[in-house]
Coordinates of C-alpha atoms in Angstrom, one line a residue:
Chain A
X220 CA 68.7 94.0 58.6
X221 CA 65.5 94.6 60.1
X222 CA 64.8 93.8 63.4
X223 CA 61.9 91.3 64.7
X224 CA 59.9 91.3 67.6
X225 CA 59.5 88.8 70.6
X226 CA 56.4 87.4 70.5
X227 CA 56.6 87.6 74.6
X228 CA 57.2 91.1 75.2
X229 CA 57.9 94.0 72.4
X230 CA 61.5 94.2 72.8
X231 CA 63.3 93.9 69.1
X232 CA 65.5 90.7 68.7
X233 CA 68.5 91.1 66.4
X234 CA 68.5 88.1 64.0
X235 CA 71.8 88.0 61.7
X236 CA 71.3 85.4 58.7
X237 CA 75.5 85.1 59.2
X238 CA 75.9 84.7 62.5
X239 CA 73.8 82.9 65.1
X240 CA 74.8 82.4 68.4
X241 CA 72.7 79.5 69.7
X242 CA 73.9 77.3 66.4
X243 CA 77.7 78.6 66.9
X244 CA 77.2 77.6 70.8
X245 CA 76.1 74.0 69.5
X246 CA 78.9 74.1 67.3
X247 CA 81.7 74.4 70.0
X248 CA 79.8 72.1 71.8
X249 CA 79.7 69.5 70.1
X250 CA 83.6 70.2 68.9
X251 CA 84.2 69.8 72.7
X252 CA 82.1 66.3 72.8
X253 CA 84.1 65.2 70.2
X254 CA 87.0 65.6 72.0
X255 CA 85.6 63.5 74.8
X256 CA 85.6 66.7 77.3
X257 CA 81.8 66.9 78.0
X258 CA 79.3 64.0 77.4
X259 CA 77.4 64.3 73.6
X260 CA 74.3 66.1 74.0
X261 CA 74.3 66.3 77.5
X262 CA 73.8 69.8 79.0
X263 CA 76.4 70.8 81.2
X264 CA 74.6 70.0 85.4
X265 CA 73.8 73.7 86.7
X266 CA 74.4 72.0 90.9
X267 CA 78.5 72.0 89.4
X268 CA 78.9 76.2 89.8
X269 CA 77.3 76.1 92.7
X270 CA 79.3 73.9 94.2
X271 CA 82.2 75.5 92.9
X272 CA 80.7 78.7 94.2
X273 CA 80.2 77.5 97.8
X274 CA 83.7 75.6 97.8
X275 CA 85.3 79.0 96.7
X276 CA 83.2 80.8 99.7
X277 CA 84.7 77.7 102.2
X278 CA 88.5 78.8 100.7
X279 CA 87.9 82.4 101.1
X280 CA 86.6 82.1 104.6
X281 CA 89.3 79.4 106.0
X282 CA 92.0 81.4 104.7
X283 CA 91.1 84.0 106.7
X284 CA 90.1 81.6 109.7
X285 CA 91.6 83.2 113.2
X286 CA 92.8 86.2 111.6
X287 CA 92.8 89.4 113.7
X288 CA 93.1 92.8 112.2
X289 CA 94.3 96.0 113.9
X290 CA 93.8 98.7 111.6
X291 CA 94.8 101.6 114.3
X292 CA 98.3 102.4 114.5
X293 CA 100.6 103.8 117.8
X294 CA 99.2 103.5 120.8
X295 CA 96.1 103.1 120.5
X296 CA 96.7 100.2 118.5
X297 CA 99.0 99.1 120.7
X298 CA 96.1 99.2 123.4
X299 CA 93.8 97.2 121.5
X300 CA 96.2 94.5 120.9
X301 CA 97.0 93.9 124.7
X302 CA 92.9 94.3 125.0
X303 CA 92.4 91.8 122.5
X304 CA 95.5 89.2 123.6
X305 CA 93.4 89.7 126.9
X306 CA 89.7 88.8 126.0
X307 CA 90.9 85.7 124.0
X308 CA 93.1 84.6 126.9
X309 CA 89.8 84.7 129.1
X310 CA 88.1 82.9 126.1
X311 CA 90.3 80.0 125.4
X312 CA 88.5 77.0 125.9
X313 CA 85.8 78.6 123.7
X314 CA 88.1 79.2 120.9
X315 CA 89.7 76.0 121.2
X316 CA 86.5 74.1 120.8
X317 CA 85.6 76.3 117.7
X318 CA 89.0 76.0 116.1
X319 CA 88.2 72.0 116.1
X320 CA 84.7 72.5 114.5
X321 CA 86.3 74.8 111.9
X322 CA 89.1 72.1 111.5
X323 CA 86.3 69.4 110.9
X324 CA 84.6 71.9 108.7
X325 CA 87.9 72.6 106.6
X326 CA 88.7 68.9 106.5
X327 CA 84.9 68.0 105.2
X328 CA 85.5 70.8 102.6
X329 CA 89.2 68.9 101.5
X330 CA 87.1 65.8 101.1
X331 CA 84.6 67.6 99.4
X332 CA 87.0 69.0 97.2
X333 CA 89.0 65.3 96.8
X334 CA 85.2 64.3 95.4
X335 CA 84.9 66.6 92.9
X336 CA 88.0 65.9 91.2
X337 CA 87.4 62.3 91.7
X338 CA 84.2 62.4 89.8
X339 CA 85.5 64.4 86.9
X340 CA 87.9 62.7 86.7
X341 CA 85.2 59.5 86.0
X342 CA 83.1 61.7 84.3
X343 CA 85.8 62.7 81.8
X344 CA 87.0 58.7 81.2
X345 CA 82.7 57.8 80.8
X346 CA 83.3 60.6 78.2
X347 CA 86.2 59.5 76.3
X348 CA 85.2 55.9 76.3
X349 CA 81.6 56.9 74.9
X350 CA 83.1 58.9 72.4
X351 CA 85.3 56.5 70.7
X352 CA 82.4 54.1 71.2
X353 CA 80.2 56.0 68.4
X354 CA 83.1 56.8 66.5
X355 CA 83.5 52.5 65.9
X356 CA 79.6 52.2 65.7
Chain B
X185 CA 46.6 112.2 87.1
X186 CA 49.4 112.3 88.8
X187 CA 52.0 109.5 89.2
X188 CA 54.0 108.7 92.1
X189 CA 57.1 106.4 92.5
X190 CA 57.4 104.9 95.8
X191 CA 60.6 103.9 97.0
X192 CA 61.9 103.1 100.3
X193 CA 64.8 105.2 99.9
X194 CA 66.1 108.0 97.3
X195 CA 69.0 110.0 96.8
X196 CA 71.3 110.8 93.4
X197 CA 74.0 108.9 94.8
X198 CA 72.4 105.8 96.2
X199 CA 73.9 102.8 94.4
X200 CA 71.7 99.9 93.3
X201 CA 69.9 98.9 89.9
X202 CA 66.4 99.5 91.2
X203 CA 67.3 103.1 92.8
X204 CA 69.1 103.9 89.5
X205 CA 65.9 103.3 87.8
X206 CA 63.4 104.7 89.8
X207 CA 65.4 107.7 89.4
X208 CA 66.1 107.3 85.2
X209 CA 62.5 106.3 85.1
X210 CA 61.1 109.6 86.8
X211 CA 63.6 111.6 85.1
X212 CA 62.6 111.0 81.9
X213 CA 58.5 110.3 82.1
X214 CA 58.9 113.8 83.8
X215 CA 60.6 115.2 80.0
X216 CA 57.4 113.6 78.6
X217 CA 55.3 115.8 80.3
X218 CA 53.6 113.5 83.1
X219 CA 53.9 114.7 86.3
X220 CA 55.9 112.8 88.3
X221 CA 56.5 113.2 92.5
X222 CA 58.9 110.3 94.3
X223 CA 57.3 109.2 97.8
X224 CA 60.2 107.9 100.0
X225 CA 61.1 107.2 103.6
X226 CA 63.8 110.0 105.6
X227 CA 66.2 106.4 105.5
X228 CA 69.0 107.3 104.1
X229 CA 69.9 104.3 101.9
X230 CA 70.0 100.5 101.8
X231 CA 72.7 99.8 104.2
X232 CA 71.7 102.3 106.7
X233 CA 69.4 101.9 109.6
X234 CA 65.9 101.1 108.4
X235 CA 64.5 102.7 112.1
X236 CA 66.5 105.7 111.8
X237 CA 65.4 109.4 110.1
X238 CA 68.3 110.5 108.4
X239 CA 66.1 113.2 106.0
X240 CA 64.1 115.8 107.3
X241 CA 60.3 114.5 106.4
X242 CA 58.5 116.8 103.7
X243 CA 58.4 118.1 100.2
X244 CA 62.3 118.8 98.6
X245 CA 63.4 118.5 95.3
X246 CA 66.2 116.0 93.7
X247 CA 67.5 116.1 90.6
X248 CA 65.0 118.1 89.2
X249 CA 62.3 115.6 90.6
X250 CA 59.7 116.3 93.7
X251 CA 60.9 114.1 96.5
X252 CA 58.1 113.9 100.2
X253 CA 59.5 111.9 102.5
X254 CA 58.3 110.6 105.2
X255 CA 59.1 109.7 108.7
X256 CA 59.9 105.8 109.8
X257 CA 59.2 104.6 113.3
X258 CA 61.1 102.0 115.3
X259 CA 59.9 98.6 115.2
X260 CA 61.6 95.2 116.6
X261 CA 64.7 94.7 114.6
X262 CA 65.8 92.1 116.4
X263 CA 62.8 89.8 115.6
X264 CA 63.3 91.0 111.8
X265 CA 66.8 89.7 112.0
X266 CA 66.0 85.8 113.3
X267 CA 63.4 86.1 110.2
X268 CA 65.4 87.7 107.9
X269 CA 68.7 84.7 108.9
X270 CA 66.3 82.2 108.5
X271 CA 65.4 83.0 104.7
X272 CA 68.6 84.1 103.9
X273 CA 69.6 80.4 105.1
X274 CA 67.1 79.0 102.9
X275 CA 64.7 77.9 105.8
X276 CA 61.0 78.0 105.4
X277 CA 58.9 80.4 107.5
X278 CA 55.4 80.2 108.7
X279 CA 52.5 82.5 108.0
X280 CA 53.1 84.3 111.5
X281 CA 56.7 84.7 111.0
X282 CA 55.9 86.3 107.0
X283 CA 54.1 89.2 109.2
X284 CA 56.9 90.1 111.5
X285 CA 59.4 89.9 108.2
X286 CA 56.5 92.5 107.3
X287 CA 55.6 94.2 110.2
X288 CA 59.2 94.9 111.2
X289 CA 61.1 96.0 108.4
X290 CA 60.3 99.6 107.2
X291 CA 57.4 101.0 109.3
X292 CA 56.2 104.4 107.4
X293 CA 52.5 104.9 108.3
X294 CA 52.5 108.2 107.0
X295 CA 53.6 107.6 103.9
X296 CA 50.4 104.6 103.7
X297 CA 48.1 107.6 104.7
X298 CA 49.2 109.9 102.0
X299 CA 48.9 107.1 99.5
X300 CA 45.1 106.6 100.3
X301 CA 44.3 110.0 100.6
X302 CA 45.5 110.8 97.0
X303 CA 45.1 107.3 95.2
X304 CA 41.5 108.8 93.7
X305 CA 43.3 111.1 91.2
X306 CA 46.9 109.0 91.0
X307 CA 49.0 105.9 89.8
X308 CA 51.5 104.8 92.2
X309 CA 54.3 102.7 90.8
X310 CA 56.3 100.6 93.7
X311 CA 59.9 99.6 93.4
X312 CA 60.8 97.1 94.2
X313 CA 59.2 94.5 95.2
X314 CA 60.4 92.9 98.8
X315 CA 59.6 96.4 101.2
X316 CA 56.7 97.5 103.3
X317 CA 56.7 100.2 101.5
X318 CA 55.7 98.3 98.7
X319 CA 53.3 95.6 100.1
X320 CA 51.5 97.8 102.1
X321 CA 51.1 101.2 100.1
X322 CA 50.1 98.8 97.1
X323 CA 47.3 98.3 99.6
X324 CA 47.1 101.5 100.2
X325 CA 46.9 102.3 96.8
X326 CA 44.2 99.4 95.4
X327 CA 43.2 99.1 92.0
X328 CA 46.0 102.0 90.9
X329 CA 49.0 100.1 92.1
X330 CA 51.5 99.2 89.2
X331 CA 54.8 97.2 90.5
X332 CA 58.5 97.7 88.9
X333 CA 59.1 94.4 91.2
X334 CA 62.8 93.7 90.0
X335 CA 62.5 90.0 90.8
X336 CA 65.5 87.6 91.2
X337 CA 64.6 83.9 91.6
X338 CA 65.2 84.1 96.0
X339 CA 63.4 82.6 99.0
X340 CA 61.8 86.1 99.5
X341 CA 60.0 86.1 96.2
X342 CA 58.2 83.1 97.7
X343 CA 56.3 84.1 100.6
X344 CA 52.7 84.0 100.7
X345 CA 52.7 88.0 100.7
X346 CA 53.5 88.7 97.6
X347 CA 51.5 86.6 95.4
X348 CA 48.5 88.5 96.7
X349 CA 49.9 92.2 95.7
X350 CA 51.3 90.9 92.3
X351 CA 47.6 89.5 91.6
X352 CA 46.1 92.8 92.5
X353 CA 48.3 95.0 90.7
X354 CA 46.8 97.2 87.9
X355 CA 50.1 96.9 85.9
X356 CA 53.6 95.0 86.7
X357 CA 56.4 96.5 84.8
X358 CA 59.1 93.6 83.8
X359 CA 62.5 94.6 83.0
X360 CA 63.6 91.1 81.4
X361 CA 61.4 88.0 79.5
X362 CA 62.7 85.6 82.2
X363 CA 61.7 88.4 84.8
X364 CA 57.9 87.5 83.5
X365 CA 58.4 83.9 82.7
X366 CA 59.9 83.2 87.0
X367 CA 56.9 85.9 88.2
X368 CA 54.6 84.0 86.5
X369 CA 55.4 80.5 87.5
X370 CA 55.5 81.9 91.2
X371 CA 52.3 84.5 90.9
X372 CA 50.1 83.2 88.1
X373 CA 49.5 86.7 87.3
X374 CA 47.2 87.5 84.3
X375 CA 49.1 88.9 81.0
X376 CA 46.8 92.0 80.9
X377 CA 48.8 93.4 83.9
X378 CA 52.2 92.7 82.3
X379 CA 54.7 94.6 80.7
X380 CA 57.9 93.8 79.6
X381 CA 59.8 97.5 79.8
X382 CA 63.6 96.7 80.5
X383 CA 65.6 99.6 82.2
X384 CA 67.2 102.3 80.3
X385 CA 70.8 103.3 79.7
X386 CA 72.1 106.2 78.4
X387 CA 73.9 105.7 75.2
X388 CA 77.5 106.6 76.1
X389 CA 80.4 108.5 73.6
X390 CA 82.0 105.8 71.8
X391 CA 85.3 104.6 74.1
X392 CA 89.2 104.7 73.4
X393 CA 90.0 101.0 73.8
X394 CA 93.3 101.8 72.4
X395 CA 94.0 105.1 74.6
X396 CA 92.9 102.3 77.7
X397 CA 95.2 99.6 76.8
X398 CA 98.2 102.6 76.1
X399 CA 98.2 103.9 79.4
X400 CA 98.2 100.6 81.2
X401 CA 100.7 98.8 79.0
X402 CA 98.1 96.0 78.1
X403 CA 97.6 94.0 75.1
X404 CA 94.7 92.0 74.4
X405 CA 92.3 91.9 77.7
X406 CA 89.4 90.3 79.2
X407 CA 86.8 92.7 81.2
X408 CA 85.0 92.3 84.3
X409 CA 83.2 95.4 85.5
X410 CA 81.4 95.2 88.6
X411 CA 81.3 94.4 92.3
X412 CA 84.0 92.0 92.5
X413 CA 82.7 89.5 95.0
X414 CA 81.2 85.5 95.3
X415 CA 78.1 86.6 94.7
X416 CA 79.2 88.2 91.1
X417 CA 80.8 84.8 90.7
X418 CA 84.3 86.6 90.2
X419 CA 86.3 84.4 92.5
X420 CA 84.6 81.6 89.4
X421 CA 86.3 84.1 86.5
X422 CA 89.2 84.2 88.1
X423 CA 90.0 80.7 88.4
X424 CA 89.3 79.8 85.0
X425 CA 90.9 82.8 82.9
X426 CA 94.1 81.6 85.1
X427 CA 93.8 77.6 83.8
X428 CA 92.9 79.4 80.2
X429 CA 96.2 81.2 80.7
X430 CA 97.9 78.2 81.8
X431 CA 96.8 75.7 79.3
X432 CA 96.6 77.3 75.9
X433 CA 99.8 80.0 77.2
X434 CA 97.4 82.7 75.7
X435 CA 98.9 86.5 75.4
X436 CA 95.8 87.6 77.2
X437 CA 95.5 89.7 80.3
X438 CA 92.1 89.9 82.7
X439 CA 91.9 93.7 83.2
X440 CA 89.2 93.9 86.8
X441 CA 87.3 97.7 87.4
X442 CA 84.5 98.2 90.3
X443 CA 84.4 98.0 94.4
X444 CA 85.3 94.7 96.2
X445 CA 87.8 92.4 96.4
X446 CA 89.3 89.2 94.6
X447 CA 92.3 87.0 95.5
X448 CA 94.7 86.9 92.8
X449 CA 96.7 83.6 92.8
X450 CA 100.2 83.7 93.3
X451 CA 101.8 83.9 89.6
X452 CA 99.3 85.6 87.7
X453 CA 99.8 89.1 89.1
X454 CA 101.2 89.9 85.9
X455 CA 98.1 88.9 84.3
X456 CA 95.7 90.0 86.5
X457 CA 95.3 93.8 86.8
X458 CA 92.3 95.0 89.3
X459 CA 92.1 98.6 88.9
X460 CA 89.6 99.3 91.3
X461 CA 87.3 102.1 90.8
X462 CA 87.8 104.3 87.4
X463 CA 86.3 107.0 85.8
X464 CA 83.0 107.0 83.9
X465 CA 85.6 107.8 81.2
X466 CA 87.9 105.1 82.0
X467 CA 85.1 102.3 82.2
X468 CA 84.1 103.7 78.6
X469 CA 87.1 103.1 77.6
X470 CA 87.8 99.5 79.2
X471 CA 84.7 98.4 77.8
X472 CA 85.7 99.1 74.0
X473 CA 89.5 98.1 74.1
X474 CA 88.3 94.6 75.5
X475 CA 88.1 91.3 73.4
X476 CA 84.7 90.6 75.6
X477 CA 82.9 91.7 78.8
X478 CA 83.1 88.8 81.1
X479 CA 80.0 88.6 83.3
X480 CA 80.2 84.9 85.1
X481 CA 76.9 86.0 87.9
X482 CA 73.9 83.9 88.0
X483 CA 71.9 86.1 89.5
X484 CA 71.3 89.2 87.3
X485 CA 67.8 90.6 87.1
X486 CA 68.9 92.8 83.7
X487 CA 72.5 93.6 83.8
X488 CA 72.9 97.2 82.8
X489 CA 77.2 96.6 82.4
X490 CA 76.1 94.6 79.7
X491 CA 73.9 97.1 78.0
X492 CA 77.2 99.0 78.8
X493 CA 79.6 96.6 76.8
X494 CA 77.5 96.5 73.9
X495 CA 76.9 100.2 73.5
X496 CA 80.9 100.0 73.1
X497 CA 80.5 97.3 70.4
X498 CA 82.2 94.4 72.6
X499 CA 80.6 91.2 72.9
X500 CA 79.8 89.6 75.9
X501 CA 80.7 86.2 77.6
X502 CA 78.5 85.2 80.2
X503 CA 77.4 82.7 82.7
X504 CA 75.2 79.4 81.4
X505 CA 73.3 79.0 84.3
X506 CA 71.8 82.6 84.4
X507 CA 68.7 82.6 82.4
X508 CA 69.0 86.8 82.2
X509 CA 72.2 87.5 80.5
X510 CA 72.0 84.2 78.5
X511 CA 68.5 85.7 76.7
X512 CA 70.4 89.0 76.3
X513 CA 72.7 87.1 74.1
X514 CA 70.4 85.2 72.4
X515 CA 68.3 87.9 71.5
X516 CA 70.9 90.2 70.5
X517 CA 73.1 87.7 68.9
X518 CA 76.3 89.4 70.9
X519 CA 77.6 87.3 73.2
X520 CA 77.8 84.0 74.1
X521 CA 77.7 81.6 77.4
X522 CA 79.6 78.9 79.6
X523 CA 78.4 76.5 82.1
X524 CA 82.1 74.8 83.0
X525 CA 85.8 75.6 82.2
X526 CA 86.0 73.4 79.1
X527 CA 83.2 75.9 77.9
X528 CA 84.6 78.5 78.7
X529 CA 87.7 78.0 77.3
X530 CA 86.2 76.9 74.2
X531 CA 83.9 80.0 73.7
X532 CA 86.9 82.5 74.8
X533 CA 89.4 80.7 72.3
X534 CA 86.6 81.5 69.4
X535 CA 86.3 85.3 70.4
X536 CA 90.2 85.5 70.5
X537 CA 90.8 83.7 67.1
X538 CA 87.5 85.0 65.4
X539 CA 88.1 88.6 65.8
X540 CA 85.6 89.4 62.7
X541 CA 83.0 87.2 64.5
X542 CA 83.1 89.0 67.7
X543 CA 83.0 92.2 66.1
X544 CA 79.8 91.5 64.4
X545 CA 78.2 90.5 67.8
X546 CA 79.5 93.5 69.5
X547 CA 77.4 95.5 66.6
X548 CA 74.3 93.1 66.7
X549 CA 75.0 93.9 71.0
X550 CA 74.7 97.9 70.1
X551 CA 71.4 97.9 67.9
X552 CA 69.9 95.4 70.5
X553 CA 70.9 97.9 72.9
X554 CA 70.0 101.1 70.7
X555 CA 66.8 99.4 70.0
X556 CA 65.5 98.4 73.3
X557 CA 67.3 99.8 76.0
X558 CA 68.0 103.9 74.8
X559 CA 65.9 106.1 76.9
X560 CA 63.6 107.4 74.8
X561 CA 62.5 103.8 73.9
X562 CA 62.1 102.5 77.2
X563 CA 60.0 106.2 77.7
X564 CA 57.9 104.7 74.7
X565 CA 57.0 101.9 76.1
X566 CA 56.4 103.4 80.1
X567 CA 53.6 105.9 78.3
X568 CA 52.5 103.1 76.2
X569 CA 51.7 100.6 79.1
X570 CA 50.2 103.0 81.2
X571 CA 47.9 104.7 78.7
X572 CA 47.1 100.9 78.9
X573 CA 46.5 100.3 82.3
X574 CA 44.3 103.7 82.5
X575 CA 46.7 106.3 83.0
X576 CA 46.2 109.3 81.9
X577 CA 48.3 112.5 81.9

């Protein structure tokens, strides 16, 4: 096989009479349309990974939420616990009001989260039912 | 004539795409017979201290290369920061605020100086493209300036700054097509300066899938190589290999190699193995035992792991939504692409079941490679461009 040029730049593009991936991609595309899992014809909306993207940063960072590490050992770790249990006693009420603006921020995130399912959920029935609406047409 | 690479920092062990090929790229022009001298800052790398002198300032020599570095001076970090938060945030910027994201992030006079004191008899090629040292030694430099810019699609690349020193540039090296095609929709930059390079790799030894999967006790395995973090998307790869795993009870492990971190969910330890950092040897290996790379970022500007995968003759499965590594794979025929889980587990099930296919796009990924990306070709091409642009040795 020979190799062909892009017409933008000169790199070589590797064209294989048996196997081409943008048809193959159509292929299992349109295997999964069939199915009713994505709509016919329909690309895929690029906003879904990034919402998936910023939920999984949200999970990351509430599972972590108030978590103190003390990576020194004996005494000196010992010394910068009691330091620590001291500066957030003096800091209470601060970290009271944030721990209700992360709550309000984890529960907008649950909601978010109750959304998203929600709508696939309709998107996946819109599928199904358009589906075995051209299959009778 | 002389060329010089200007970088704001410069070391053999720096990490980062665009150090690694400043460094490739001088190493080899330099075998061609052009003489080649690196100007840098005495800041040490990326995640030092951009006001602090870590290198003694003058002529050295690294790897073989000439190295002058040159002293930075302190300048208002603090007002670089509230600039720097607010584009990171996504939040415009005015005009005013572009100069002190400017004016306070590297300050290297010296190193402007030098620039116009030799840019009579010498080509200066800037990488990459969001540093002082970039936007104001290209001015520094004029009409011999040639830009490597490394451009991801970023609120950065779309301050007012830059469109002026892209327009101006003698030459502006690309290392992908859809590199050129977002610099030109930002830019409007004229195709006589343009070049589309890529970066080079050098071709490894063939791997030992089989030696790989021995001494771990693994079957068939899914790759990722890399930093694993949300910004590689690998939190994204995880989740679906483990509904893939669940739904279709697939014999298939997810072997992870590379720096960072990942949170395994609870029951798929035994499926998940993150090995951390290997050997050169190891990753080699890794890379030829697997059924596919798995590379779920958006945000690659070329992907050398990729390059990397296919020299082993494994295909590639990557992320839809980035325009990058899905050209790779349609240009190479070697890999292919997934914008949702259905996708993905649609276009994993055909490389585990198709084992002939994925094969034959694993070889279509190694000529692609061979053909583009091996040294000497990307070498070609650097001598070719310039000899274009007016360079001459």
């Amino acid at each position: 096989m020979r190799p062909d040029t892009d017409p933008v730049s000169d790199l070589f593009i590797i064209a294989d009479p048996e196997l081409d991936v943008v048809q193959l991609m159509a292929r299992l595309r349109e295997n999964l349309a069939a199915r009713g899992e994505v709509l016919p014809g329909l690309e895929p909306d690029p906003t879904e990974q990034r919402l998936e993207a910023a939920l999984a940063r949200a999970r990351d960072t509430l599972a972590s939420l108030g978590t103190l590490e003390i990576h020194r050992e004996g005494w000196a770790g010992r010394l910068e616990s009691f330091a620590r249990r001291l500066l957030r006693k003096a800091i209470k009420p601060h970290l009271l009001h944030g721990a209700a603006s992360d709550q309000a921020i984890f529960d907008l995130v649950l909601a978010l989260l109750d959304r998203q399912f929600r709508l696939q959920q309709q998107y996946h029935q819109l599928a199904t039912r358009m589906a075995e609406y051209e299959r009778h047409q | 004539m002389k060329l010089y690479f200007v970088i704001p920092w410069y070391g053999e062990e720096i990490p980062g795409g665009a150090e690694a090929e400043c460094r490739g790229t001088a190493k080899h022009l330099r075998s061609r017979g052009v003489d080649v001298e690196v100007l840098t800052t005495c800041i040490r790398e990326f995640q030092s201290d951009w006001a602090r002198n870590h290198h003694r300032p003058g002529l050295s020599e690294v790897g073989g290369i000439p190295v002058r570095r040159f002293p930075v001076r302190r300048c208002n970090k603090r007002a670089f920061d509230e600039v720097n938060a607010r584009l990171m945030a996504g939040l415009p910027i005015s005009r005013q605020e572009e100069q002190v994201f400017l004016d306070h992030m590297v300050l290297c006079p010296d190193l402007e100086r030098f620039i116009a004191d030799h840019r009579a008899d010498a080509y200066f090629s800037f990488i990459p493209y969001m540093f002082a040292t970039t936007v104001n030694g290209a001015k520094a430099a004029g009409n011999h300036a040639i830009q490597v810019p490394c451009l991801h699609d970023e609120a950065y690349a779309r301050l007012s700054i830059y469109r002026g020193m892209f327009r101006k540039a003698r030459g502006i090296v690309f290392q992908t097509r859809e590199e050129l095609a977002l610099a030109r929709d930002l830019y409007g930059i004229d195709d006589a300066s343009t070049a589309v390079i890529g970066a080079g790799i050098e071709l490894p030894e063939p791997g030992n899938g089989a030696g790989f999967q021995g001494r771990h006790g693994l079957g068939d395995y899914l790759l990722f190589a890399g930093r694993k973090s949300t910004g590689k998307n690998t939190p994204l790869l995880v989740d679906h290999f483990c509904r893939y795993v669940s739904e279709t009870g697939a014999e298939l492990s997810l072997v992870l190699i590379g720096s960072g971190n990942v949170q395994i969910p609870a029951g798929f330890s035994d499926r998940i193995l993150d090995l951390g950092f290997v050997t050169a040897k190891d990753k080699q290996d890794a890379l030829e035992g697997a059924i596919a790379l798995a590379m779920p970022s958006v945000n690659e500007s070329f992907s050398i792991v990729l390059m990397e995968a296919w020299a082993q003759g494994s295909p590639v499965l990557v992320h839809g939504a980035c325009d990058v590594t899905v050209g790779h794979c349609k240009a190479s025929n070697g890999g292919l692409w997934f914008r949702n889980y259905a996708e993905f587990r649609e276009t994993l099930n055909y490389l585990v079941e198709h084992p002939e296919e994925a094969a034959r796009m694993g070889a279509n990924g190694r000529r692609y490679v061979q053909q583009n990306y091996a040294w000497d070709r990307v070498t070609d091409r650097w001598l070719h461009h310039l000899t274009r642009w007016g360079f001459s040795k």
